[in-house]
């Protein structure tokens, strides 16, 4: 997959995620208004609470719950190895320093590894998920699916 195809696909995924979040917030607001309930009266079912108490959820490193880091992990999961500039453009980070900081955090917890290659005389840095990163990503994906259930298409 080319860098441009990656960027286009990532932007489409971001738009879908944002639309889902807006739709969820609108639905919650509408339910609250219709039922005249406050947010304090919303009760989570026991299965949701059980997920937060589970050992699997507690093993997820809290550092990954930054939106940009999640985007980086999703992109690396979906496309494998990606170069630094494609990641920066795809995640819409404004500076190299921002991406470098997020990648360093993910490297420090052994979720992401880098390798340097040359394109002619120019060095290029590629990032990919480590084996540990793949395991953590699958655990997070499983937990989120358990929490949210399968999404029904309208």
Coordinates of N, CA and C in Angstrom, one line a residue:
X1 N 0.9 -1.2 0.0 CA 0.0 0.0 0.0 C 0.9 1.2 0.0
X2 N 0.6 2.2 -0.8 CA 1.4 3.4 -0.9 C 1.0 4.3 0.2
X3 N 1.9 5.3 0.5 CA 1.7 6.2 1.5 C 0.4 7.0 1.3
X4 N 0.1 7.4 0.1 CA -1.1 8.1 -0.2 C -2.4 7.3 0.1
X5 N -2.4 6.0 -0.3 CA -3.5 5.1 0.0 C -3.7 4.9 1.5
X6 N -2.6 4.8 2.2 CA -2.7 4.8 3.7 C -3.3 6.0 4.2
X7 N -2.9 7.2 3.8 CA -3.4 8.4 4.3 C -4.9 8.5 4.0
X8 N -5.3 8.2 2.8 CA -6.7 8.2 2.4 C -7.6 7.3 3.3
X9 N -7.1 6.1 3.5 CA -7.8 5.1 4.3 C -7.9 5.5 5.7
X10 N -6.8 6.0 6.3 CA -6.8 6.5 7.7 C -7.7 7.6 7.9
X11 N -7.8 8.5 7.0 CA -8.7 9.7 7.1 C -10.1 9.2 7.1
X12 N -10.5 8.2 6.2 CA -11.8 7.7 6.1 C -12.2 7.0 7.5
X13 N -11.2 6.3 8.0 CA -11.5 5.6 9.3 C -11.6 6.7 10.4
X14 N -10.9 7.8 10.4 CA -11.0 8.8 11.4 C -12.4 9.4 11.3
X15 N -12.9 9.7 10.1 CA -14.2 10.3 9.9 C -15.3 9.4 10.4
X16 N -15.2 8.1 10.2 CA -16.2 7.1 10.7 C -16.2 7.1 12.2
X17 N -15.0 7.1 12.8 CA -14.8 7.1 14.3 C -15.5 8.3 14.9
X18 N -15.2 9.5 14.3 CA -15.7 10.7 14.8 C -17.2 10.8 14.7
X19 N -17.7 10.3 13.5 CA -19.2 10.3 13.3 C -19.8 9.4 14.3
X20 N -19.2 8.2 14.6 CA -19.8 7.3 15.6 C -19.8 7.9 17.0
X21 N -18.7 8.7 17.3 CA -18.7 9.3 18.6 C -19.8 10.4 18.8
X22 N -19.9 11.2 17.7 CA -20.9 12.3 17.7 C -22.3 11.6 17.8
X23 N -22.6 10.6 17.1 CA -23.9 9.9 17.1 C -24.1 9.4 18.5
X24 N -23.1 8.7 19.1 CA -23.3 8.2 20.5 C -23.6 9.3 21.5
X25 N -22.9 10.4 21.4 CA -23.2 11.5 22.3 C -24.6 12.1 22.1
X26 N -25.0 12.2 20.8 CA -26.3 12.8 20.5 C -27.4 11.8 21.0
X27 N -27.2 10.5 20.8 CA -28.2 9.5 21.3 C -28.3 9.6 22.9
X28 N -27.1 9.7 23.5 CA -27.2 9.7 25.0 C -27.9 11.0 25.5
X29 N -27.6 12.1 24.8 CA -28.2 13.4 25.2 C -29.7 13.3 25.0
X30 N -30.1 12.8 23.9 CA -31.5 12.7 23.6 C -32.3 11.8 24.6
X31 N -31.6 10.6 24.9 CA -32.2 9.7 25.9 C -32.4 10.4 27.3
X32 N -31.3 11.2 27.6 CA -31.4 11.9 28.9 C -32.5 12.9 28.9
X33 N -32.7 13.6 27.8 CA -33.7 14.7 27.7 C -35.1 14.0 27.7
X34 N -35.3 12.9 26.9 CA -36.6 12.3 26.8 C -37.0 11.6 28.2
X35 N -36.0 11.1 28.9 CA -36.4 10.4 30.1 C -36.2 11.3 31.3
X36 N -35.8 12.5 31.1 CA -35.6 13.4 32.2 C -34.7 12.8 33.3
X37 N -33.7 12.2 32.9 CA -32.7 11.6 33.8 C -31.4 12.4 33.7
X38 N -30.7 12.4 34.8 CA -29.4 13.0 34.8 C -28.3 11.9 34.6
X39 N -27.1 12.4 34.2 CA -26.1 11.4 34.0 C -25.8 10.6 35.3
X40 N -26.1 11.1 36.4 CA -25.9 10.4 37.7 C -26.8 9.2 37.8
X41 N -27.9 9.2 37.1 CA -28.9 8.1 37.3 C -28.6 7.0 36.3
X42 N -27.6 7.1 35.4 CA -27.3 6.1 34.5 C -26.6 5.0 35.2
X43 N -27.1 3.7 35.1 CA -26.4 2.6 35.8 C -25.8 1.7 34.7
X44 N -24.6 1.4 34.9 CA -23.9 0.4 34.0 C -24.3 -1.0 34.4
X45 N -24.5 -1.8 33.4 CA -24.8 -3.2 33.7 C -23.6 -3.9 34.3
X46 N -23.8 -5.0 34.9 CA -22.7 -5.7 35.7 C -21.6 -6.2 34.7
X47 N -22.0 -6.6 33.5 CA -20.9 -7.1 32.6 C -19.9 -6.0 32.3
X48 N -20.4 -4.8 32.2 CA -19.5 -3.6 31.9 C -18.5 -3.4 33.1
X49 N -19.1 -3.5 34.3 CA -18.2 -3.3 35.5 C -17.2 -4.5 35.6
X50 N -17.7 -5.7 35.3 CA -16.8 -6.8 35.3 C -15.6 -6.7 34.4
X51 N -15.8 -6.0 33.3 CA -14.6 -5.8 32.3 C -13.6 -5.0 33.0
X52 N -14.0 -3.9 33.7 CA -13.0 -3.0 34.3 C -12.3 -3.7 35.4
X53 N -12.9 -4.7 36.0 CA -12.2 -5.4 37.1 C -11.4 -6.5 36.6
X54 N -11.5 -6.9 35.4 CA -10.8 -8.0 34.9 C -9.3 -7.8 34.8
X55 N -8.5 -8.8 34.9 CA -7.1 -8.7 34.9 C -6.6 -8.3 33.5
X56 N -7.3 -8.8 32.5 CA -6.9 -8.4 31.1 C -7.0 -6.9 30.9
X57 N -8.0 -6.3 31.4 CA -8.1 -4.8 31.2 C -7.0 -4.1 32.0
X58 N -6.8 -4.6 33.2 CA -5.7 -3.9 34.0 C -4.3 -4.1 33.5
X59 N -4.1 -5.1 32.6 CA -2.8 -5.3 32.0 C -2.5 -4.4 30.8
X60 N -3.5 -3.7 30.3 CA -3.4 -2.8 29.2 C -2.6 -1.6 29.7
X61 N -1.5 -1.3 29.1 CA -0.7 -0.1 29.6 C -1.5 1.2 29.4
X62 N -1.7 2.0 30.4 CA -2.5 3.2 30.3 C -2.0 4.2 29.3
X63 N -0.7 4.1 29.0 CA -0.1 5.1 28.1 C -0.7 5.0 26.7
X64 N -1.3 3.9 26.3 CA -1.8 3.8 24.9 C -3.2 4.5 24.7
X65 N -3.8 5.0 25.8 CA -5.1 5.5 25.7 C -5.1 7.0 25.2
X66 N -4.1 7.5 24.7 CA -4.0 8.8 24.0 C -4.5 8.6 22.6
X67 N -5.4 9.5 22.1 CA -6.0 9.3 20.8 C -4.9 9.1 19.7
X68 N -3.8 9.9 19.7 CA -2.8 9.8 18.7 C -2.1 8.4 18.8
X69 N -1.8 8.0 20.0 CA -1.2 6.7 20.1 C -2.0 5.5 19.7
X70 N -3.3 5.7 20.0 CA -4.3 4.6 19.5 C -4.3 4.6 17.9
X71 N -4.3 5.8 17.3 CA -4.2 5.9 15.8 C -3.0 5.2 15.3
X72 N -1.9 5.5 16.0 CA -0.6 4.9 15.5 C -0.7 3.4 15.6
X73 N -1.2 2.9 16.7 CA -1.3 1.4 16.9 C -2.2 0.8 15.9
X74 N -3.3 1.4 15.7 CA -4.3 0.9 14.7 C -3.7 0.9 13.3
X75 N -3.0 2.0 12.9 CA -2.4 2.0 11.6 C -1.3 0.9 11.4
X76 N -0.5 0.7 12.5 CA 0.6 -0.3 12.4 C 0.0 -1.7 12.4
X77 N -1.2 -1.9 13.1 CA -1.8 -3.1 13.1 C -2.4 -3.4 11.7
X78 N -3.0 -2.4 11.1 CA -3.7 -2.6 9.8 C -2.7 -2.7 8.6
X79 N -1.6 -1.9 8.6 CA -0.7 -1.9 7.5 C 0.7 -2.4 7.8
X80 N 0.9 -2.9 9.0 CA 2.3 -3.4 9.2 C 3.3 -2.3 9.5
X81 N 4.3 -2.4 8.7 CA 5.4 -1.4 8.8 C 5.1 -0.1 8.0
X82 N 5.2 1.0 8.7 CA 5.0 2.3 8.0 C 6.2 3.3 8.4
X83 N 6.5 4.1 7.4 CA 7.5 5.1 7.6 C 7.1 6.3 8.5
X84 N 8.0 7.0 9.0 CA 7.7 8.1 9.9 C 6.8 9.1 9.3
X85 N 7.1 9.6 8.1 CA 6.4 10.7 7.5 C 4.9 10.2 7.2
X86 N 4.7 9.0 6.8 CA 3.3 8.5 6.6 C 2.6 8.5 7.9
X87 N 3.2 8.0 9.0 CA 2.5 8.1 10.3 C 2.2 9.5 10.7
X88 N 3.1 10.4 10.5 CA 2.9 11.8 10.9 C 1.7 12.4 10.1
X89 N 1.7 12.2 8.8 CA 0.6 12.7 8.0 C -0.7 12.1 8.3
X90 N -0.7 10.7 8.5 CA -1.9 10.0 8.7 C -2.5 10.3 10.0
X91 N -1.7 10.5 11.0 CA -2.2 10.9 12.4 C -2.5 12.4 12.5
X92 N -2.2 13.1 11.5 CA -2.4 14.6 11.5 C -1.7 15.3 12.6
X93 N -0.5 14.8 12.9 CA 0.4 15.5 13.9 C 1.1 16.6 13.1
X94 N 1.2 17.8 13.8 CA 1.7 18.9 13.1 C 3.3 18.9 13.0
X95 N 3.9 18.3 14.0 CA 5.4 18.3 14.0 C 6.0 17.0 14.1
X96 N 7.2 16.8 13.7 CA 7.9 15.6 13.8 C 8.1 15.3 15.3
X97 N 8.4 16.3 16.1 CA 8.6 16.1 17.6 C 7.4 15.5 18.3
X98 N 6.2 15.9 17.9 CA 5.0 15.3 18.5 C 4.9 13.8 18.2
X99 N 5.1 13.4 17.0 CA 5.1 12.0 16.6 C 6.2 11.3 17.3
X100 N 7.4 11.9 17.3 CA 8.6 11.2 17.9 C 8.3 10.9 19.4
X101 N 7.6 11.9 20.1 CA 7.3 11.7 21.5 C 6.3 10.6 21.7
X102 N 5.3 10.5 20.9 CA 4.3 9.4 21.0 C 4.9 8.1 20.7
X103 N 5.8 8.0 19.7 CA 6.4 6.8 19.3 C 7.4 6.3 20.5
X104 N 8.1 7.3 21.1 CA 9.0 7.0 22.2 C 8.3 6.3 23.3
X105 N 7.1 6.9 23.7 CA 6.3 6.3 24.7 C 5.9 4.9 24.4
X106 N 5.5 4.6 23.1 CA 5.1 3.3 22.7 C 6.3 2.3 22.7
X107 N 7.5 2.9 22.3 CA 8.7 2.1 22.3 C 9.1 1.7 23.8
X108 N 9.0 2.7 24.7 CA 9.4 2.4 26.1 C 8.6 1.3 26.7
X109 N 7.3 1.1 26.3 CA 6.5 0.0 26.9 C 6.5 -1.2 25.9
X110 N 7.5 -1.2 25.0 CA 7.7 -2.4 24.1 C 6.5 -2.7 23.2
X111 N 5.8 -1.7 22.7 CA 4.7 -2.0 21.8 C 5.1 -1.7 20.4
X112 N 6.1 -0.9 20.2 CA 6.5 -0.5 18.8 C 8.0 -0.5 18.7
X113 N 8.5 -1.0 17.6 CA 9.9 -1.0 17.3 C 10.2 -0.3 16.0
X114 N 11.4 0.2 15.8 CA 11.7 0.9 14.6 C 12.9 0.2 13.9
X115 N 13.0 0.5 12.6 CA 14.2 0.0 11.9 C 14.5 1.1 10.9
X116 N 15.8 1.2 10.6 CA 16.3 2.2 9.7 C 16.7 1.6 8.4
X117 N 16.3 2.2 7.3 CA 16.6 1.7 6.0 C 17.1 2.9 5.2
X118 N 17.6 2.6 4.0 CA 18.0 3.7 3.1 C 17.3 3.6 1.8
X119 N 16.8 4.8 1.4 CA 16.2 4.9 0.1 C 17.2 5.7 -0.8
X120 N 18.1 5.0 -1.4 CA 19.2 5.6 -2.1 C 20.2 6.0 -1.0
X121 N 20.4 7.3 -0.9 CA 21.3 7.9 0.1 C 20.5 8.4 1.3
X122 N 19.2 8.4 1.2 CA 18.4 9.0 2.3 C 17.9 8.0 3.3
X123 N 18.2 8.2 4.5 CA 17.7 7.3 5.6 C 16.2 7.4 5.8
X124 N 15.6 6.3 6.0 CA 14.1 6.2 6.3 C 13.9 5.4 7.5
X125 N 13.1 5.9 8.4 CA 12.8 5.1 9.6 C 11.4 4.5 9.5
X126 N 11.3 3.2 9.7 CA 10.0 2.5 9.6 C 9.7 2.0 11.0
X127 N 8.4 2.0 11.3 CA 7.9 1.5 12.6 C 6.9 0.3 12.4
X128 N 6.9 -0.6 13.4 CA 6.0 -1.7 13.3 C 5.7 -2.2 14.8
X129 N 4.6 -2.9 14.9 CA 4.3 -3.4 16.2 C 5.3 -4.5 16.6
X130 N 5.7 -4.6 17.9 CA 6.4 -5.7 18.4 C 5.5 -6.9 18.6
X131 N 6.0 -8.0 18.9 CA 5.2 -9.2 19.2 C 4.3 -8.9 20.5
X132 N 4.9 -8.2 21.5 CA 4.2 -7.8 22.7 C 3.1 -6.8 22.3
X133 N 3.4 -5.9 21.4 CA 2.5 -4.9 20.9 C 1.3 -5.5 20.2
X134 N 1.5 -6.6 19.4 CA 0.4 -7.3 18.8 C -0.5 -8.0 19.8
X135 N 0.1 -8.6 20.8 CA -0.7 -9.2 21.9 C -1.5 -8.2 22.6
X136 N -0.9 -7.1 23.0 CA -1.7 -6.0 23.7 C -2.8 -5.5 22.9
X137 N -2.5 -5.3 21.6 CA -3.5 -4.7 20.7 C -4.7 -5.7 20.6
X138 N -4.4 -7.0 20.4 CA -5.5 -8.0 20.4 C -6.3 -8.1 21.7
X139 N -5.6 -7.9 22.8 CA -6.3 -7.9 24.1 C -7.3 -6.7 24.2
X140 N -6.8 -5.5 23.8 CA -7.6 -4.3 23.8 C -8.8 -4.5 22.9
X141 N -8.5 -5.0 21.7 CA -9.6 -5.2 20.7 C -10.7 -6.1 21.3
X142 N -10.2 -7.2 21.9 CA -11.2 -8.1 22.5 C -12.0 -7.5 23.6
X143 N -11.3 -6.7 24.5 CA -12.0 -6.1 25.6 C -13.0 -5.1 25.0
X144 N -12.6 -4.3 24.0 CA -13.5 -3.3 23.5 C -14.8 -4.0 22.8
X145 N -14.5 -5.1 22.1 CA -15.6 -5.8 21.5 C -16.6 -6.3 22.6
X146 N -16.0 -6.9 23.7 CA -16.8 -7.3 24.8 C -17.6 -6.2 25.4
X147 N -17.0 -5.0 25.6 CA -17.7 -3.9 26.2 C -18.8 -3.4 25.3
X148 N -18.5 -3.2 24.0 CA -19.4 -2.6 23.1 C -20.4 -3.6 22.3
X149 N -19.9 -4.8 22.3 CA -20.7 -5.8 21.5 C -20.4 -5.6 20.0
X150 N -21.0 -6.4 19.2 CA -20.8 -6.2 17.8 C -21.8 -5.1 17.3
X151 N -21.3 -4.2 16.5 CA -22.1 -3.1 16.0 C -23.0 -3.6 14.9
X152 N -24.3 -3.4 15.0 CA -25.3 -3.8 14.0 C -25.3 -2.7 12.9
X153 N -25.3 -3.1 11.7 CA -25.4 -2.2 10.6 C -26.8 -1.7 10.4
X154 N -27.1 -0.4 10.2 CA -28.5 0.0 10.0 C -29.1 -0.5 8.8

